[in-house]
PDB file of C-alpha atoms in Angstrom:
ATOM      1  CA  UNK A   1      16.256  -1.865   9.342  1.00  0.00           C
ATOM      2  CA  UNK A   2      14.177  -2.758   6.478  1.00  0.00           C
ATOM      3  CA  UNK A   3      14.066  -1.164   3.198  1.00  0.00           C
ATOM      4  CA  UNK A   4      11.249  -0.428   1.070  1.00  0.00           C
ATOM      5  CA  UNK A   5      11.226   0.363  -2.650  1.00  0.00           C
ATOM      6  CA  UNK A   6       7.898   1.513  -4.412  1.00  0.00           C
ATOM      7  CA  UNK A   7       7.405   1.337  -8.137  1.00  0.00           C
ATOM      8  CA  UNK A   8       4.749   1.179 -10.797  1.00  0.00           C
ATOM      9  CA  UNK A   9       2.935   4.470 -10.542  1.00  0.00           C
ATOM     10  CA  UNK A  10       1.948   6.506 -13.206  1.00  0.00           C
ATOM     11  CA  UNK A  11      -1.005   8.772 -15.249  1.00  0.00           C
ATOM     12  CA  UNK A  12      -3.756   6.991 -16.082  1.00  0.00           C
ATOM     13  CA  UNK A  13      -7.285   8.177 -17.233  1.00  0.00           C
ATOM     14  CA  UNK A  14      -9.884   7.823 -14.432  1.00  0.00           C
ATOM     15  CA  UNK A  15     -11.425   3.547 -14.974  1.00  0.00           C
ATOM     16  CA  UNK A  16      -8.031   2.560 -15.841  1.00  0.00           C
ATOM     17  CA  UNK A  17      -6.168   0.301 -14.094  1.00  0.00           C
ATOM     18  CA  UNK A  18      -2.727   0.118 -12.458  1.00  0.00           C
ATOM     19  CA  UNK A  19      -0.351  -2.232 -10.276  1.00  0.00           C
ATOM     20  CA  UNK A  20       2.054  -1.134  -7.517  1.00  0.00           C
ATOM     21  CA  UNK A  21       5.344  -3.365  -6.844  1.00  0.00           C
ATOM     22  CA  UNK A  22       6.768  -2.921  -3.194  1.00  0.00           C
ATOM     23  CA  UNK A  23      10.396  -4.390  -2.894  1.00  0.00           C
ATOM     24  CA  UNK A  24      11.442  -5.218   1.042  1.00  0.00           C
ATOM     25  CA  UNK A  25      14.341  -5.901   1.790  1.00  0.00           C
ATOM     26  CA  UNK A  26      17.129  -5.881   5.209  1.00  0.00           C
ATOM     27  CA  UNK A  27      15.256  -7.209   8.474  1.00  0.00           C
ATOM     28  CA  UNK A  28      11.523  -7.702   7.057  1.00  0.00           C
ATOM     29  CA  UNK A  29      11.603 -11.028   9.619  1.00  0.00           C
ATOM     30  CA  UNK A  30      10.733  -8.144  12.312  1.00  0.00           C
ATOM     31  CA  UNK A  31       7.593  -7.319  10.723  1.00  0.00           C
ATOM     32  CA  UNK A  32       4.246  -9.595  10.483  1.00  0.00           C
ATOM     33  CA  UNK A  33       2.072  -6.619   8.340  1.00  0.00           C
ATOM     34  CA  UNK A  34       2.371  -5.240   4.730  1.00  0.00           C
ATOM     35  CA  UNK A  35       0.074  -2.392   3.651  1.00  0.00           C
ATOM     36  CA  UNK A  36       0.018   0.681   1.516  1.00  0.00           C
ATOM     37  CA  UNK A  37      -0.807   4.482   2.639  1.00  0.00           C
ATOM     38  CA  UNK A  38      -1.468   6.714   0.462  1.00  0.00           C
ATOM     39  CA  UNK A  39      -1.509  11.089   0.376  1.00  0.00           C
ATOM     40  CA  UNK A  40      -3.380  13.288  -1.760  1.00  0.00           C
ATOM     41  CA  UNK A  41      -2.497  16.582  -2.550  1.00  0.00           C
ATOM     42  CA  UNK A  42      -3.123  19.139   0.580  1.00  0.00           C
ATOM     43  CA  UNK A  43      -4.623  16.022   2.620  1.00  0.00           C
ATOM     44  CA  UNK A  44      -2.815  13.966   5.160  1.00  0.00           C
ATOM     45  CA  UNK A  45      -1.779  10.749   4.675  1.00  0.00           C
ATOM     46  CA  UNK A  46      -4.064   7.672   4.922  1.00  0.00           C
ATOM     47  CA  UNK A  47      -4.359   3.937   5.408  1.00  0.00           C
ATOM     48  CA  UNK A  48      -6.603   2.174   2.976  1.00  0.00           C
ATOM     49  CA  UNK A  49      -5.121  -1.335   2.832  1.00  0.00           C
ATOM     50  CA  UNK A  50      -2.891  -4.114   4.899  1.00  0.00           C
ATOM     51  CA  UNK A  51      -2.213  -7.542   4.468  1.00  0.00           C
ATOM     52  CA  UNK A  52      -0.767 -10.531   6.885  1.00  0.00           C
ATOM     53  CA  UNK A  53       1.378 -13.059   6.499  1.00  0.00           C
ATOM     54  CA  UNK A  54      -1.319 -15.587   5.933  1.00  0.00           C
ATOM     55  CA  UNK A  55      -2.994 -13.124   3.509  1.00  0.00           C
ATOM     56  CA  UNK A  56      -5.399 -11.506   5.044  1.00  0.00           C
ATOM     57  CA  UNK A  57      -6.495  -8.754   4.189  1.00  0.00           C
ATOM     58  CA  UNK A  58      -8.359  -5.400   4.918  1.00  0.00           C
ATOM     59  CA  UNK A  59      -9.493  -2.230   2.863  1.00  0.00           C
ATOM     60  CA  UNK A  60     -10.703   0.966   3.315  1.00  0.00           C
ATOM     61  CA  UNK A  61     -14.584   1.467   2.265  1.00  0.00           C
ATOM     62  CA  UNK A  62     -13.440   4.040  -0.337  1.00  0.00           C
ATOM     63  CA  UNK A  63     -11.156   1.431  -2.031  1.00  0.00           C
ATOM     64  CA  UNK A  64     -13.065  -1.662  -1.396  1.00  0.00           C
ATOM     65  CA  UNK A  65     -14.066  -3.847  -4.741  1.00  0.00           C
ATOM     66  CA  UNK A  66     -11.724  -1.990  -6.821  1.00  0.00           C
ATOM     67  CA  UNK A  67      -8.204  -2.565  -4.992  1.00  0.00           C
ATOM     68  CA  UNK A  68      -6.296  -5.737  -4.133  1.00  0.00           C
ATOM     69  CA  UNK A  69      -3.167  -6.139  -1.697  1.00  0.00           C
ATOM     70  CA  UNK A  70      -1.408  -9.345  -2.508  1.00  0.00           C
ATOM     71  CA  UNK A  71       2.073 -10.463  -1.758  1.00  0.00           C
ATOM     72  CA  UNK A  72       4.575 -13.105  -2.441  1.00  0.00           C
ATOM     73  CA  UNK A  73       6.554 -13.449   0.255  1.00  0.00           C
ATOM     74  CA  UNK A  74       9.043 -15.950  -1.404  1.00  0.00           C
ATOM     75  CA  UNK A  75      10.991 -12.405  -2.856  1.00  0.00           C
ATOM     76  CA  UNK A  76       9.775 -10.243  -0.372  1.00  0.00           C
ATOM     77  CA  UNK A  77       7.209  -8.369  -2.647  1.00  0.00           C
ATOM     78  CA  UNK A  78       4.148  -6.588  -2.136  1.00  0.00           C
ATOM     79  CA  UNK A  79       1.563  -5.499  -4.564  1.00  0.00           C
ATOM     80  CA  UNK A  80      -1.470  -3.601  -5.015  1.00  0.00           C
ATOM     81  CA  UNK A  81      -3.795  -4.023  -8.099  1.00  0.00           C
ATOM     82  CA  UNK A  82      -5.643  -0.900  -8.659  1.00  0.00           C
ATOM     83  CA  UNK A  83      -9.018  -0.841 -11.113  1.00  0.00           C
ATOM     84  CA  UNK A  84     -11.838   1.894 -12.019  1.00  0.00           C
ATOM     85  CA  UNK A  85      -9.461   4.903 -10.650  1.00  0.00           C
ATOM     86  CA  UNK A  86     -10.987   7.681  -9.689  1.00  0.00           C
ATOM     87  CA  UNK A  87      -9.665  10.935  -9.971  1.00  0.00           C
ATOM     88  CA  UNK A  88     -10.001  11.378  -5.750  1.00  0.00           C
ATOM     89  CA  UNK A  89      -7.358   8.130  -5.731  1.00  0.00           C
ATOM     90  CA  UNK A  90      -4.601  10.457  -6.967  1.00  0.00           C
ATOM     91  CA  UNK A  91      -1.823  10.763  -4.624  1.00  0.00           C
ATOM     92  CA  UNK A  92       1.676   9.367  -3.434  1.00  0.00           C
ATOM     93  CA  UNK A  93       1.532   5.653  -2.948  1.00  0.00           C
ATOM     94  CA  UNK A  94       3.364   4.238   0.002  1.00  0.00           C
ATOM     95  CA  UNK A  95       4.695   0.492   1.223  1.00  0.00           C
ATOM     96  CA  UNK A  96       4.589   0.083   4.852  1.00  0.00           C
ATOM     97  CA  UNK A  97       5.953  -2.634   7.290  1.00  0.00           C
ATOM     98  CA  UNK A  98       5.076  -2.633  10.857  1.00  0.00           C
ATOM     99  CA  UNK A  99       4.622  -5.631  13.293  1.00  0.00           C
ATOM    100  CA  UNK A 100       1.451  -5.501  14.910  1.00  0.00           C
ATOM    101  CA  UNK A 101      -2.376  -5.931  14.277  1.00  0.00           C
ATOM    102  CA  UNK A 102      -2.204  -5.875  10.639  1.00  0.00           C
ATOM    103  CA  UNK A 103      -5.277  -3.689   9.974  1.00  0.00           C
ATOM    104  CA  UNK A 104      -5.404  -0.752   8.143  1.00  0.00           C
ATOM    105  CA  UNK A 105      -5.455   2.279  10.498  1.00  0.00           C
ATOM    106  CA  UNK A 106      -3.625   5.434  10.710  1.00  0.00           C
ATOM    107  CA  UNK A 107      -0.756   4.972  12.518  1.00  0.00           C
ATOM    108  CA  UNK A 108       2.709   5.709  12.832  1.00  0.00           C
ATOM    109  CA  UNK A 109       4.689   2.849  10.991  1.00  0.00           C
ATOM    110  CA  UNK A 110       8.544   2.113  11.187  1.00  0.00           C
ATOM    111  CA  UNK A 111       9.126   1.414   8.150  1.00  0.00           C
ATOM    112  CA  UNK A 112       7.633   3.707   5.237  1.00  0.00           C
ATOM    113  CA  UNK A 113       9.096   3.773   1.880  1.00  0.00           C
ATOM    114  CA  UNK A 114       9.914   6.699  -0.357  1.00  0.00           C
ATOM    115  CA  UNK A 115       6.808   6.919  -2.490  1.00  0.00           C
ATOM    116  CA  UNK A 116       5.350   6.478  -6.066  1.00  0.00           C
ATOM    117  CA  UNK A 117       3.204   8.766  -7.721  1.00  0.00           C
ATOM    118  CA  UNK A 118      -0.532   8.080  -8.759  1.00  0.00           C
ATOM    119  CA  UNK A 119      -2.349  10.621 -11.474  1.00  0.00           C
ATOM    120  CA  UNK A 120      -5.676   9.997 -12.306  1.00  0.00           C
ATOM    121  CA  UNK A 121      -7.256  12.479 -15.029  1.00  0.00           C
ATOM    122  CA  UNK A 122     -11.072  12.139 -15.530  1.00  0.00           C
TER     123      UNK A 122
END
C-alpha cells in the first residue's frame, strides 16, 4: 500500500499564489508516476498535472504557465506550485500514485490521498 498525505491548501485571493506538499509513504517503489487531481464543487474530478521519475512533466491547458509539479524523491515528496489563481481553480486538491504512462488523464488511480482544500475569492 502506499500512503498519501496532502497539505498546504488554503484561501487565497484570486493572483495569489500557493504550494501543495504531498507526503508518500509505504510501497511508493510500486509506482513510477506522481500527479495531482483536483474537484470543484458539483464537477467531477480531474487530472491537470503528472510528473515521472526523471521529471517530466505534463499539464492540463487550463493550468499550463501558472502551475508547476516538482518532486524530491530523496523524502518521498511531491509538490505543486500554484500562481495567478483563478477563482475556477477552487476545489479539493489530490496526490496520486499510479504506475503507468505518467500523463495526466482521467483515470482510475490506486493510490489517491485524502484531499486539501483550495479557495480562491476574486
Amino acid at each position: 500500500q502506499v500512503q498519501l498525505v496532502e497539505s498546504g491548501g488554503g484561501s487565497v485571493q484570486a493572483g495569489g499564489s500557493l504550494r501543495l506538499s504531498c507526503a508518500a509513504s509505504g510501497a511508493i517503489h510500486r509506482t513510477n508516476c506522481l500527479g495531482w487531481f483536483r474537484q470543484a464543487p458539483g464537477k467531477a474530478r480531474e487530472a491537470f498535472t503528472a510528473i515521472d521519475r526523471d521529471g517530466s512533466a505534463s499539464y492540463a491547458d487550463s493550468v499550463k504557465g501558472r502551475f508547476t509539479i516538482s518532486q524530491n524523491r530523496a523524502n518521498n515528496t511531491l509538490y505543486l506550485q500554484m500562481a495567478q489563481l483563478k477563482p475556477e481553480d477552487t476545489g479539493m486538491y489530490y496526490c496520486a500514485a499510479w504506475r503507468g504512462i505518467c500523463y495526466y488523464s482521467d483515470h482510475d488511480v490506486p493510490y489517491l490521498g485524502q484531499g486539501t482544500q483550495v479557495t480562491v475569492s476574486s
